[in-house]
């Protein structure tokens, strides 16, 4: 998790704190933060509506917007993201897209799936837990709903002393056409 993400977490739990209070809370969590940086973070938090994906660079906002506006169940490659950015009159370098995607994955907003030798990405939506069924032949991916996936993740986490955050479930098999 990035420093900004951690600061936004502090602010989401206490949105009305002052910059000096934010500095102290950040230091309590092991984050080095100057008072000036605390003021900038407060401004970024308020300007972005508390969403880290709206607070950073134009590139991050464009990639986040493209993934958020993709159809439910649609999985995009980095090349498709670049093509959609061009359609919006925004030129992004491919390496920049991969860096932004890595950041969005790290803060838990995007999921990456392997589709053969290709990675596809999707925005995590606030909807029922779902898994992915991916063909190892052609790479076709479909989503399926399973209510008990979170419960499995919680049970496994508890058994091994972890705090459950989320579960990502992918089943790899051959589709009808590839059999």
XYZ file of C-alpha atoms in Angstrom:
179
model
C 0.000 0.000 0.000
C 1.338 3.409 -0.928
C 2.016 6.175 1.566
C -0.830 8.252 0.126
C -3.220 5.292 0.422
C -2.301 4.856 4.070
C -2.807 8.575 4.720
C -6.185 8.458 2.952
C -7.158 5.548 5.227
C -6.364 7.689 8.271
C -8.398 10.549 6.813
C -11.352 8.349 5.906
C -11.663 7.285 9.537
C -11.185 10.874 10.813
C -11.957 13.273 7.930
C -12.091 16.410 10.088
C -8.632 16.230 11.660
C -6.141 19.048 11.229
C -2.840 18.825 9.360
C -0.888 18.697 12.625
C -3.120 15.865 13.903
C -2.614 14.011 10.609
C 1.156 14.419 10.982
C 1.042 12.870 14.486
C -1.229 9.980 13.395
C 1.016 9.293 10.390
C 4.102 9.214 12.609
C 2.279 6.810 14.982
C 1.956 4.469 11.991
C 5.621 4.822 11.045
C 5.105 7.308 8.213
C 7.455 10.281 7.947
C 5.315 13.329 7.125
C 6.160 17.026 7.248
C 3.499 19.534 8.211
C 3.549 20.951 4.682
C 3.006 17.446 3.243
C 0.136 16.937 5.694
C -1.553 20.107 4.375
C -1.069 18.914 0.773
C -2.521 15.503 1.667
C -5.557 17.086 3.329
C -6.167 19.227 0.228
C -5.755 16.214 -2.091
C -8.125 14.163 0.073
C -10.816 16.839 0.002
C -10.355 17.643 -3.706
C -10.626 13.971 -4.653
C -13.685 13.205 -2.557
C -11.586 10.804 -0.493
C -10.698 8.550 -3.423
C -6.993 7.977 -3.935
C -7.508 7.112 -7.619
C -8.801 10.670 -8.201
C -5.982 12.354 -6.319
C -2.823 11.506 -8.168
C -1.606 12.082 -11.694
C -3.665 12.597 -14.822
C -2.426 9.202 -16.055
C -3.766 7.450 -12.973
C -7.118 9.224 -13.291
C -7.418 8.284 -16.976
C -6.589 4.601 -16.430
C -8.884 4.414 -13.391
C -11.699 6.052 -15.352
C -11.309 3.664 -18.292
C -11.456 0.626 -16.016
C -14.353 2.028 -13.968
C -16.351 2.722 -17.131
C -15.713 -0.694 -18.678
C -18.761 -2.924 -18.789
C -19.293 -5.215 -15.818
C -17.379 -8.398 -16.526
C -15.210 -6.759 -19.206
C -11.492 -7.451 -18.796
C -9.096 -5.085 -20.566
C -5.493 -5.530 -21.627
C -2.999 -2.694 -21.213
C -3.121 -2.213 -24.998
C -6.917 -1.853 -24.913
C -6.571 0.679 -22.102
C -4.081 2.636 -24.225
C -6.470 2.540 -27.222
C -9.335 3.869 -25.095
C -7.100 6.626 -23.752
C -6.276 7.656 -27.337
C -10.041 7.749 -28.085
C -10.291 10.254 -25.210
C -7.483 12.355 -26.772
C -5.041 11.304 -24.073
C -1.704 9.842 -25.101
C -0.227 7.492 -22.501
C 3.028 5.578 -22.821
C 2.630 1.819 -22.404
C 5.156 1.691 -19.541
C 3.193 4.406 -17.727
C 0.016 2.348 -18.052
C 1.747 -0.681 -16.512
C 3.085 1.450 -13.623
C -0.377 2.896 -12.983
C -1.957 -0.574 -13.134
C 0.603 -1.880 -10.636
C -0.257 0.979 -8.289
C -4.018 0.392 -8.630
C -3.501 -3.323 -7.941
C -1.362 -2.541 -4.892
C -4.029 -0.313 -3.356
C -6.684 -2.927 -4.078
C -8.785 -1.169 -6.715
C -7.893 -3.368 -9.701
C -7.569 -7.105 -10.213
C -5.145 -8.631 -12.729
C -5.893 -11.969 -14.359
C -3.592 -14.104 -16.475
C -5.147 -14.991 -19.807
C -2.551 -17.292 -21.272
C 0.495 -15.136 -21.985
C -1.526 -11.987 -21.565
C -2.703 -10.085 -18.482
C -6.149 -8.522 -18.321
C -7.392 -6.044 -15.756
C -10.728 -5.197 -14.176
C -11.947 -2.608 -11.696
C -13.125 -4.102 -8.417
C -16.760 -3.184 -8.063
C -18.904 -3.213 -4.930
C -20.955 -6.183 -5.979
C -21.358 -9.800 -5.038
C -18.147 -11.833 -4.868
C -17.362 -13.475 -8.147
C -14.798 -15.813 -9.593
C -13.340 -16.236 -13.061
C -13.416 -19.307 -15.278
C -10.570 -19.027 -17.801
C -9.904 -21.313 -20.764
C -6.247 -22.386 -20.908
C -6.611 -22.864 -24.665
C -8.060 -19.641 -26.027
C -7.984 -17.438 -22.915
C -11.739 -16.739 -22.920
C -12.784 -15.666 -19.415
C -16.259 -15.664 -17.933
C -17.360 -14.554 -14.489
C -19.500 -16.538 -12.101
C -21.160 -15.628 -8.820
C -20.520 -17.712 -5.704
C -21.780 -16.317 -2.436
C -19.554 -18.527 -0.287
C -16.156 -17.446 -1.699
C -15.712 -14.756 0.969
C -16.599 -17.279 3.670
C -13.903 -19.678 2.422
C -11.362 -16.835 2.456
C -12.358 -15.800 5.983
C -12.104 -19.378 7.277
C -8.660 -19.930 5.737
C -7.406 -16.589 7.041
C -8.631 -17.335 10.553
C -7.108 -20.828 10.520
C -3.645 -19.450 9.764
C -3.906 -16.284 11.871
C -4.355 -13.780 9.034
C -6.814 -10.899 8.745
C -9.064 -11.489 5.732
C -9.010 -8.741 3.089
C -10.391 -10.301 -0.109
C -10.380 -13.447 -2.194
C -9.517 -13.744 -5.870
C -10.747 -16.975 -7.398
C -9.717 -18.249 -10.841
C -10.546 -21.667 -12.286
C -8.474 -22.712 -15.300
C -9.926 -25.320 -17.664
C -10.774 -25.905 -21.334
C -13.892 -24.369 -22.867
C -16.221 -26.363 -25.147
C -14.642 -24.939 -28.316
C -11.075 -25.847 -27.263
C -11.893 -29.385 -26.099
